[in-house]
Amino acid sequence: MSEQSYIALIAEGTLKNITEIILGTGEKDKYNALMSKAYPEGQNIRGAFGYTFLEADAGISQTYMENTPAVLYFRDARPRHFRDKGKLMPVMKENKFVNYRCTSCGDNIESPTYMNKIVSIKLDRKTNSVASGAFVKHEAILGRSIFDFRVALNLKRGKEYASEFIAAVEKFSNEYIRLGKRRNKGKGLFTLEDVKYSTVTLNDIKKRAEALKKKDKLIMYFFSDIVVDRKITVEMILRSIKNCAKFMHPEYESYNDPSLKIFSNTLPIKKIVFLDRKEGISQKVIYENIIPKGGVVKLQVKDASTMFWEALALTEAFMGIGKRTSFGKGEFKIF
């Protein structure tokens, strides 16, 4: 197969919120307000696409089934810096918190978006009056923000779904995309603008693999949460890299794992909730352990094959480390 073999079809663009956004975390703050994420994560966008595929009875919806290999890989929609529109990178502060650093101007900020409290009111349908305990406080994204949008289609496993994928992107581009809670009340309304399509070839991956191989230091900076069993391990990293190569590399050949040592600097583990689609069950609630975004893992690699370096380049570009990488989890960049 030629080095120009196509590996992935990528759709990129810009999300802009028109209304307030409530992206519930399932937690409450000290004021008893339901907390929200500071920006849409890959799993939020994945869900919006999934419902669209289901409504259209599209074949690609079958790849959302539990224990079915994914063909779409969604990234978190990180916001741009409100001052200079630079990209924001999650970083740890004092080994306790996640802050954000602008890659353009270097500013460090606590929250990447403007967030505050809003109150929703529930009416009693029988009396048409305010129900008891009906005032609910939500944390929400209030200010207008610009977010990066990126989804990749695995062409090795999902080439036949390319037209359905593009149709969904174009639908959201021509209409709106709704994310988060209280969508039927007008919340979470976004426009998807400046959509561009591109492809990644095997030659692109080989070039990145050569660059990684020549680095004196390999430092993974994690841009999203990492779904783990208990912690990041050598076995987890090696397994993630090999699985990515099996799923995406058009000329994959089995290889021996290199000698690998890791040095992790991450925040404490926590739990989050996922809703899975399962045959016969519309929503299945699953709790997973995650290591919050902003962590750093240093790698020492010895005796690595060419296929390993290409697998690492693929993992960096598309899948990430750990579980639920199609949801945007485990995204990293090696600097």
Coordinates of C-alpha atoms in Angstrom, one line a residue:
M1 CA 0.0 0.0 0.0
S2 CA 1.3 3.5 -0.8
E3 CA 2.5 6.0 1.8
Q4 CA -0.3 8.2 0.5
S5 CA -2.8 5.8 2.0
Y6 CA -5.5 7.8 3.7
I7 CA -5.8 7.2 7.4
A8 CA -8.4 9.7 8.6
L9 CA -10.9 12.3 7.3
I10 CA -11.0 15.3 9.7
A11 CA -13.7 18.0 10.1
E12 CA -12.5 21.1 11.9
G13 CA -14.3 24.4 12.6
T14 CA -15.4 26.9 15.2
L15 CA -18.3 26.6 17.7
K16 CA -19.8 29.8 19.0
N17 CA -22.4 29.8 21.7
I18 CA -25.6 31.9 21.2
T19 CA -27.2 31.2 24.6
E20 CA -26.1 30.1 28.0
I21 CA -24.6 26.7 28.3
I22 CA -25.2 24.2 31.1
L23 CA -22.9 21.2 31.0
G24 CA -23.7 19.4 34.2
T25 CA -21.0 17.5 36.1
G26 CA -23.4 15.8 38.5
E27 CA -21.8 17.7 41.4
K28 CA -23.0 20.6 43.5
D29 CA -20.9 23.5 44.9
K30 CA -21.0 25.0 48.4
Y31 CA -24.0 27.2 47.4
N32 CA -26.0 24.1 46.4
A33 CA -25.8 25.0 42.7
L34 CA -25.5 22.2 40.1
M35 CA -22.0 22.6 38.7
S36 CA -21.1 22.8 35.0
K37 CA -18.1 22.1 32.9
A38 CA -16.3 25.2 31.6
Y39 CA -16.6 24.1 27.9
P40 CA -18.1 21.2 25.8
E41 CA -16.1 18.0 26.0
G42 CA -15.8 15.4 23.3
Q43 CA -18.5 13.3 25.0
N44 CA -21.0 16.1 24.7
I45 CA -20.4 16.6 21.0
R46 CA -20.3 12.8 20.4
G47 CA -23.8 12.6 22.0
A48 CA -25.2 15.3 19.7
F49 CA -23.9 13.5 16.7
G50 CA -25.2 10.2 18.0
Y51 CA -28.7 11.4 18.3
T52 CA -28.6 12.8 14.8
F53 CA -27.4 9.5 13.4
L54 CA -30.2 7.7 15.3
E55 CA -32.9 10.0 14.0
A56 CA -31.6 9.5 10.5
D57 CA -31.4 5.7 11.0
A58 CA -27.8 6.0 9.7
G59 CA -25.6 3.0 9.6
I60 CA -22.8 4.8 11.5
S61 CA -25.1 4.8 14.6
Q62 CA -24.3 1.1 15.0
T63 CA -20.7 2.1 15.9
Y64 CA -22.2 3.8 19.1
M65 CA -23.3 0.4 20.4
E66 CA -21.6 -0.9 23.6
N67 CA -18.5 -3.0 22.9
T68 CA -18.4 -1.9 19.2
P69 CA -15.2 -0.3 17.9
A70 CA -15.6 3.4 17.3
V71 CA -14.9 5.0 14.0
L72 CA -15.3 8.6 15.1
Y73 CA -12.9 10.4 17.5
F74 CA -14.2 13.6 19.0
R75 CA -12.0 16.2 20.7
D76 CA -12.9 18.5 23.6
A77 CA -14.0 21.9 22.3
R78 CA -11.5 24.0 24.2
P79 CA -12.2 27.7 24.1
R80 CA -10.0 30.4 22.7
H81 CA -8.5 33.1 25.0
F82 CA -10.9 36.0 25.3
R83 CA -8.2 38.5 24.7
D84 CA -6.2 37.3 21.7
K85 CA -8.1 34.2 20.6
G86 CA -5.0 32.1 21.4
K87 CA -5.4 28.4 22.2
L88 CA -5.8 27.6 25.9
M89 CA -3.9 24.6 27.3
P90 CA -4.9 23.0 30.7
V91 CA -2.1 23.1 33.2
M92 CA -1.8 22.0 36.9
K93 CA -1.4 24.6 39.6
E94 CA 0.1 23.7 42.9
N95 CA -0.7 20.1 42.2
K96 CA -4.3 20.8 43.3
F97 CA -6.2 22.7 40.5
V98 CA -6.5 22.9 36.8
N99 CA -5.7 26.3 35.3
Y100 CA -5.4 27.4 31.6
R101 CA -2.4 28.9 29.8
C102 CA -2.7 30.8 26.6
T103 CA -0.2 29.4 24.1
S104 CA 0.0 32.8 22.3
C105 CA 0.4 35.4 25.1
G106 CA 1.3 33.1 28.0
D107 CA -1.5 34.4 30.3
N108 CA -2.6 32.0 33.1
I109 CA -6.3 32.1 34.0
E110 CA -8.4 30.1 36.4
S111 CA -11.5 29.6 34.1
P112 CA -11.4 29.5 30.3
T113 CA -14.9 30.9 30.1
Y114 CA -17.1 33.3 32.0
M115 CA -19.3 31.3 34.4
N116 CA -22.0 32.3 36.9
K117 CA -25.2 31.1 38.4
I118 CA -28.6 31.1 36.8
V119 CA -32.0 30.0 38.3
S120 CA -34.5 27.8 36.6
I121 CA -38.1 27.5 37.7
K122 CA -40.3 24.4 37.4
L123 CA -44.1 24.8 37.2
D124 CA -46.6 22.3 38.5
R125 CA -48.5 21.1 35.4
K126 CA -51.7 20.5 37.4
T127 CA -51.9 23.9 39.1
N128 CA -49.9 26.0 36.6
S129 CA -48.1 27.5 39.7
V130 CA -44.6 27.3 40.9
A131 CA -44.0 23.8 42.4
S132 CA -42.5 23.3 45.8
G133 CA -38.7 23.3 45.6
A134 CA -38.9 24.4 42.0
F135 CA -36.1 27.0 42.1
V136 CA -33.0 25.2 40.9
K137 CA -29.6 26.9 40.7
H138 CA -27.3 26.0 37.9
E139 CA -23.8 27.0 37.1
A140 CA -23.6 28.0 33.5
I141 CA -21.3 29.5 30.8
L142 CA -22.8 33.0 30.3
G143 CA -20.4 34.9 28.1
R144 CA -20.1 34.5 24.4
S145 CA -17.0 32.3 23.6
I146 CA -15.3 30.7 20.7
F147 CA -14.5 27.0 20.9
D148 CA -12.4 24.7 18.6
F149 CA -14.3 21.8 17.0
R150 CA -12.6 18.7 15.7
V151 CA -13.8 15.2 14.7
A152 CA -11.8 12.5 12.9
L153 CA -13.2 9.5 11.0
N154 CA -11.1 6.4 10.9
L155 CA -10.9 5.5 7.2
K156 CA -9.5 2.0 7.9
R157 CA -12.6 0.9 9.7
G158 CA -15.2 3.5 8.7
K159 CA -14.6 4.6 5.1
E160 CA -18.2 3.5 4.2
Y161 CA -19.6 6.0 6.7
A162 CA -17.8 9.1 5.2
S163 CA -21.0 10.5 3.5
E164 CA -23.1 10.1 6.7
F165 CA -20.3 11.8 8.7
I166 CA -20.1 14.7 6.3
A167 CA -23.9 15.0 6.2
A168 CA -24.1 15.4 10.0
V169 CA -21.4 18.0 10.0
E170 CA -23.1 20.0 7.3
K171 CA -26.4 19.7 9.1
F172 CA -24.9 21.3 12.2
S173 CA -23.1 23.9 10.1
N174 CA -26.3 24.9 8.2
E175 CA -28.5 24.8 11.3
Y176 CA -27.4 24.7 15.0
I177 CA -25.9 22.3 17.4
R178 CA -27.4 22.0 20.9
L179 CA -25.4 20.8 23.8
G180 CA -25.9 20.3 27.5
K181 CA -29.0 20.6 29.7
R182 CA -32.3 22.5 29.2
R183 CA -31.9 22.5 25.4
N184 CA -35.6 22.5 25.0
K185 CA -35.6 25.8 27.0
G186 CA -33.2 27.4 24.6
K187 CA -30.0 26.8 26.4
G188 CA -26.8 25.3 24.9
L189 CA -27.4 26.7 21.4
F190 CA -24.2 26.9 19.2
T191 CA -23.4 27.8 15.6
L192 CA -20.8 25.7 13.8
E193 CA -18.7 27.9 11.5
D194 CA -15.7 27.9 9.2
V195 CA -15.9 24.1 8.7
K196 CA -12.9 22.6 6.8
Y197 CA -12.2 19.1 5.8
S198 CA -8.8 17.5 5.5
T199 CA -7.2 14.1 5.3
V200 CA -4.2 12.6 7.1
T201 CA -2.0 10.2 5.1
L202 CA 0.4 7.5 6.2
N203 CA 3.2 9.7 4.9
D204 CA 2.1 12.4 7.4
I205 CA 2.3 9.9 10.2
K206 CA 5.7 8.7 9.2
K207 CA 7.0 12.2 9.2
R208 CA 5.7 12.8 12.8
A209 CA 7.1 9.4 13.9
E210 CA 10.6 10.4 12.7
A211 CA 10.3 13.7 14.6
L212 CA 9.3 11.9 17.8
K213 CA 12.1 9.3 17.4
K214 CA 14.7 12.2 17.3
K215 CA 13.5 13.9 20.4
D216 CA 15.8 13.9 23.4
K217 CA 12.9 14.0 25.8
L218 CA 9.3 12.7 25.3
I219 CA 6.9 14.6 27.5
M220 CA 3.1 13.9 27.2
Y221 CA 0.9 16.9 28.1
F222 CA -2.7 15.8 28.6
F223 CA -5.3 18.1 27.2
S224 CA -8.3 16.1 28.4
D225 CA -9.2 13.8 31.3
I226 CA -7.7 10.3 31.2
V227 CA -10.0 7.3 32.0
V228 CA -8.1 4.8 34.0
D229 CA -8.6 1.8 36.3
R230 CA -6.5 3.2 39.2
K231 CA -3.5 5.1 37.7
I232 CA -1.5 5.6 34.6
T233 CA 0.7 2.5 34.0
V234 CA 3.3 1.4 31.5
E235 CA 1.0 -1.4 30.4
M236 CA -1.9 1.0 29.8
I237 CA 0.2 3.3 27.6
L238 CA 1.7 0.5 25.6
R239 CA -1.7 -1.2 25.1
S240 CA -3.3 2.1 24.0
I241 CA -0.6 2.7 21.5
K242 CA -0.7 -0.8 20.0
N243 CA -4.5 -0.8 19.8
C244 CA -4.5 2.5 17.9
A245 CA -2.1 1.0 15.4
K246 CA -4.2 -2.1 15.0
F247 CA -7.4 0.1 14.4
M248 CA -5.9 2.8 12.2
H249 CA -2.5 1.9 10.6
P250 CA -3.1 0.7 7.0
E251 CA 0.1 -1.4 7.0
Y252 CA 0.0 -2.6 10.6
E253 CA 2.5 -5.3 11.5
S254 CA 2.8 -6.9 14.9
Y255 CA 5.8 -5.5 16.9
N256 CA 7.5 -6.2 20.2
D257 CA 6.8 -3.5 22.9
P258 CA 9.9 -1.4 23.7
S259 CA 11.4 -0.9 27.1
L260 CA 9.4 1.9 28.6
K261 CA 9.7 3.9 31.9
I262 CA 7.2 6.6 32.9
F263 CA 7.3 9.4 35.4
S264 CA 3.8 10.9 36.1
N265 CA 2.8 14.2 37.6
T266 CA -1.0 14.3 37.8
L267 CA -3.9 15.4 39.9
P268 CA -5.7 12.9 42.2
I269 CA -8.2 10.5 40.7
K270 CA -12.0 11.3 40.6
K271 CA -15.2 9.7 39.2
I272 CA -17.3 10.9 36.3
V273 CA -20.5 9.5 34.7
F274 CA -21.0 8.3 31.1
L275 CA -24.3 7.4 29.4
D276 CA -23.8 4.5 27.0
R277 CA -26.1 3.2 24.3
K278 CA -26.8 -0.5 24.6
E279 CA -29.1 -2.7 22.6
G280 CA -32.5 -2.7 24.4
I281 CA -31.4 0.0 26.8
S282 CA -31.6 3.7 25.7
Q283 CA -29.2 4.9 28.4
K284 CA -26.9 2.9 30.6
V285 CA -25.2 4.8 33.4
I286 CA -21.5 4.0 34.0
Y287 CA -19.1 5.5 36.5
E288 CA -15.4 5.7 35.5
N289 CA -12.3 6.8 37.2
I290 CA -10.5 9.7 35.6
I291 CA -7.3 11.6 36.1
P292 CA -8.1 15.3 35.4
K293 CA -6.7 17.1 32.4
G294 CA -3.4 19.1 32.8
G295 CA -1.3 16.1 33.8
V296 CA 2.2 15.4 32.5
V297 CA 3.9 12.1 31.8
K298 CA 7.6 11.8 30.9
L299 CA 8.6 8.8 28.8
Q300 CA 11.9 6.9 28.5
V301 CA 11.8 4.7 25.5
K302 CA 14.5 2.1 24.5
D303 CA 14.7 -0.5 21.7
A304 CA 11.6 0.8 19.9
S305 CA 10.7 -0.4 16.4
T306 CA 9.7 1.8 13.5
M307 CA 6.1 0.5 13.9
F308 CA 6.0 1.6 17.5
W309 CA 7.0 5.2 16.6
E310 CA 4.3 5.3 13.9
A311 CA 1.8 3.9 16.4
L312 CA 2.8 6.6 18.9
A313 CA 2.3 9.3 16.2
L314 CA -1.2 7.9 15.4
T315 CA -2.2 7.8 19.0
E316 CA -1.1 11.4 19.5
A317 CA -3.0 12.5 16.4
F318 CA -6.3 10.6 16.9
M319 CA -7.0 8.3 19.9
G320 CA -5.1 9.1 23.1
I321 CA -4.3 7.1 26.1
G322 CA -6.7 5.0 28.3
K323 CA -10.3 4.2 27.8
R324 CA -13.1 6.1 25.9
T325 CA -10.7 7.8 23.6
S326 CA -13.5 8.2 21.0
F327 CA -15.1 10.5 23.6
G328 CA -12.1 12.8 23.6
K329 CA -10.5 11.3 26.7
G330 CA -6.8 10.8 27.0
E331 CA -5.8 13.4 24.4
F332 CA -2.2 14.4 24.6
K333 CA 0.5 16.2 22.8
I334 CA 4.2 15.5 22.9
F335 CA 6.4 18.6 23.1

